[in-house]
Amino acid sequence: MSVREWFALIAFASSVLFGSAGLVGMFRFPDPYSRMQAGGLCGTTAVFSAFIGALILAPNAAIAARVVVIMVFFLVSAPTGSYIVARFTWQSGTPVWKPLAKTKRLSRKKEPT
């Protein structure tokens, strides 16, 4: 394998790692807003890492230019889509998760007796 192929392999491997982290975050986080954050951020990073790997392996400038155009389109469309979904989730009245430390049961303040 050439050095170019090794760099592309590193980019593709990081894409798999970021995608896996986003998948774990989408199952572990408690509310839809946190899940959208994990999925959007890790998903975008994973896709960009895959595009970087494709850009490294592009055989000529025409294909590299197409990959760059797709990257720009994805850079605009992915955050916009996440924003629209989050906005309509908020408008539908989906509650935000409140951590246990802020509930009355686990607060550090003592109850008056």
mmCIF file of C-alpha atoms in Angstrom:
data_model
loop_
_atom_site.group_PDB
_atom_site.id
_atom_site.type_symbol
_atom_site.label_atom_id
_atom_site.label_comp_id
_atom_site.label_asym_id
_atom_site.label_seq_id
_atom_site.Cartn_x
_atom_site.Cartn_y
_atom_site.Cartn_z
ATOM 1 C CA MET A 1 0.000 0.000 0.000
ATOM 2 C CA SER A 2 1.164 3.483 -0.793
ATOM 3 C CA VAL A 3 1.292 6.366 1.657
ATOM 4 C CA ARG A 4 -1.756 7.877 -0.020
ATOM 5 C CA GLU A 5 -3.762 4.712 0.583
ATOM 6 C CA TRP A 6 -2.666 4.630 4.230
ATOM 7 C CA PHE A 7 -3.917 8.193 4.760
ATOM 8 C CA ALA A 8 -7.211 7.286 3.107
ATOM 9 C CA LEU A 9 -7.469 4.219 5.341
ATOM 10 C CA ILE A 10 -6.926 6.406 8.413
ATOM 11 C CA ALA A 11 -9.658 8.773 7.213
ATOM 12 C CA PHE A 12 -12.087 5.898 6.640
ATOM 13 C CA ALA A 13 -11.250 4.341 10.022
ATOM 14 C CA SER A 14 -11.881 7.654 11.774
ATOM 15 C CA SER A 15 -15.169 7.852 9.899
ATOM 16 C CA VAL A 16 -16.190 4.500 11.349
ATOM 17 C CA LEU A 17 -15.142 5.587 14.849
ATOM 18 C CA PHE A 18 -17.084 8.866 14.686
ATOM 19 C CA GLY A 19 -20.124 7.092 13.293
ATOM 20 C CA SER A 20 -19.983 4.496 16.056
ATOM 21 C CA ALA A 21 -19.696 7.207 18.710
ATOM 22 C CA GLY A 22 -22.743 8.953 17.275
ATOM 23 C CA LEU A 23 -24.690 5.712 17.261
ATOM 24 C CA VAL A 24 -23.860 5.047 20.900
ATOM 25 C CA GLY A 25 -24.835 8.616 21.766
ATOM 26 C CA MET A 26 -28.168 8.283 20.028
ATOM 27 C CA PHE A 27 -29.021 5.282 22.194
ATOM 28 C CA ARG A 28 -27.510 6.515 25.470
ATOM 29 C CA PHE A 29 -28.740 10.106 25.742
ATOM 30 C CA PRO A 30 -32.063 10.641 27.498
ATOM 31 C CA ASP A 31 -33.956 13.184 25.397
ATOM 32 C CA PRO A 32 -34.406 13.890 21.677
ATOM 33 C CA TYR A 33 -32.379 17.098 21.791
ATOM 34 C CA SER A 34 -29.256 15.403 23.147
ATOM 35 C CA ARG A 35 -29.722 12.572 20.677
ATOM 36 C CA MET A 36 -29.953 15.016 17.783
ATOM 37 C CA GLN A 37 -26.764 16.706 18.995
ATOM 38 C CA ALA A 38 -24.887 13.400 19.145
ATOM 39 C CA GLY A 39 -26.217 12.181 15.829
ATOM 40 C CA GLY A 40 -25.725 15.454 14.013
ATOM 41 C CA LEU A 41 -22.246 16.229 15.254
ATOM 42 C CA CYS A 42 -20.787 12.735 15.002
ATOM 43 C CA GLY A 43 -22.654 11.993 11.794
ATOM 44 C CA THR A 44 -21.346 15.113 10.092
ATOM 45 C CA THR A 45 -17.805 14.406 11.261
ATOM 46 C CA ALA A 46 -18.057 10.793 10.098
ATOM 47 C CA VAL A 47 -19.308 11.765 6.662
ATOM 48 C CA PHE A 48 -16.621 14.424 6.277
ATOM 49 C CA SER A 49 -13.938 11.913 7.245
ATOM 50 C CA ALA A 50 -15.259 9.551 4.576
ATOM 51 C CA PHE A 51 -15.252 12.397 2.048
ATOM 52 C CA ILE A 52 -11.651 13.228 2.960
ATOM 53 C CA GLY A 53 -10.737 9.595 2.337
ATOM 54 C CA ALA A 54 -12.518 9.693 -1.023
ATOM 55 C CA LEU A 55 -10.784 12.962 -1.843
ATOM 56 C CA ILE A 56 -7.390 11.416 -1.093
ATOM 57 C CA LEU A 57 -8.141 8.441 -3.357
ATOM 58 C CA ALA A 58 -9.659 10.489 -6.195
ATOM 59 C CA PRO A 59 -7.887 9.469 -9.418
ATOM 60 C CA ASN A 60 -8.210 12.850 -11.138
ATOM 61 C CA ALA A 61 -9.195 16.470 -10.546
ATOM 62 C CA ALA A 62 -12.701 16.085 -12.011
ATOM 63 C CA ILE A 63 -13.699 13.464 -9.474
ATOM 64 C CA ALA A 64 -12.023 15.421 -6.664
ATOM 65 C CA ALA A 65 -14.051 18.492 -7.672
ATOM 66 C CA ARG A 66 -17.263 16.454 -7.514
ATOM 67 C CA VAL A 67 -16.370 15.241 -4.029
ATOM 68 C CA VAL A 68 -15.738 18.840 -2.937
ATOM 69 C CA VAL A 69 -19.134 19.921 -4.325
ATOM 70 C CA ILE A 70 -20.825 17.097 -2.412
ATOM 71 C CA MET A 71 -18.948 18.140 0.740
ATOM 72 C CA VAL A 72 -20.179 21.730 0.398
ATOM 73 C CA PHE A 73 -23.746 20.536 -0.168
ATOM 74 C CA PHE A 74 -23.552 18.311 2.896
ATOM 75 C CA LEU A 75 -22.032 21.141 4.943
ATOM 76 C CA VAL A 76 -25.120 23.255 4.198
ATOM 77 C CA SER A 77 -27.840 20.602 4.303
ATOM 78 C CA ALA A 78 -26.940 18.505 7.380
ATOM 79 C CA PRO A 79 -27.020 21.283 10.010
ATOM 80 C CA THR A 80 -30.099 22.803 8.384
ATOM 81 C CA GLY A 81 -31.945 19.490 8.570
ATOM 82 C CA SER A 82 -30.967 18.987 12.213
ATOM 83 C CA TYR A 83 -32.120 22.510 13.042
ATOM 84 C CA ILE A 84 -35.501 21.993 11.387
ATOM 85 C CA VAL A 85 -36.097 18.702 13.198
ATOM 86 C CA ALA A 86 -35.058 20.218 16.555
ATOM 87 C CA ARG A 87 -37.269 23.255 16.023
ATOM 88 C CA PHE A 88 -40.365 21.205 15.252
ATOM 89 C CA THR A 89 -39.587 18.887 18.165
ATOM 90 C CA TRP A 90 -39.476 21.932 20.450
ATOM 91 C CA GLN A 91 -42.679 23.371 18.991
ATOM 92 C CA SER A 92 -44.486 20.067 19.481
ATOM 93 C CA GLY A 93 -43.899 20.370 23.222
ATOM 94 C CA THR A 94 -41.395 17.587 23.760
ATOM 95 C CA PRO A 95 -39.939 18.134 27.246
ATOM 96 C CA VAL A 96 -36.257 18.601 27.935
ATOM 97 C CA TRP A 97 -34.679 16.016 30.227
ATOM 98 C CA LYS A 98 -33.926 17.287 33.711
ATOM 99 C CA PRO A 99 -31.006 15.669 35.533
ATOM 100 C CA LEU A 100 -31.657 13.887 38.813
ATOM 101 C CA ALA A 101 -29.466 16.289 40.783
ATOM 102 C CA LYS A 102 -32.015 19.056 40.235
ATOM 103 C CA THR A 103 -34.970 17.132 41.556
ATOM 104 C CA LYS A 104 -36.264 17.656 45.051
ATOM 105 C CA ARG A 105 -35.314 14.161 46.128
ATOM 106 C CA LEU A 106 -31.576 14.503 45.453
ATOM 107 C CA SER A 107 -30.943 18.187 46.082
ATOM 108 C CA ARG A 108 -28.363 19.238 48.649
ATOM 109 C CA LYS A 109 -30.719 21.652 50.402
ATOM 110 C CA LYS A 110 -32.247 20.349 53.582
ATOM 111 C CA GLU A 111 -36.007 20.190 53.823
ATOM 112 C CA PRO A 112 -37.573 22.309 56.572
ATOM 113 C CA THR A 113 -39.000 20.080 59.287
#
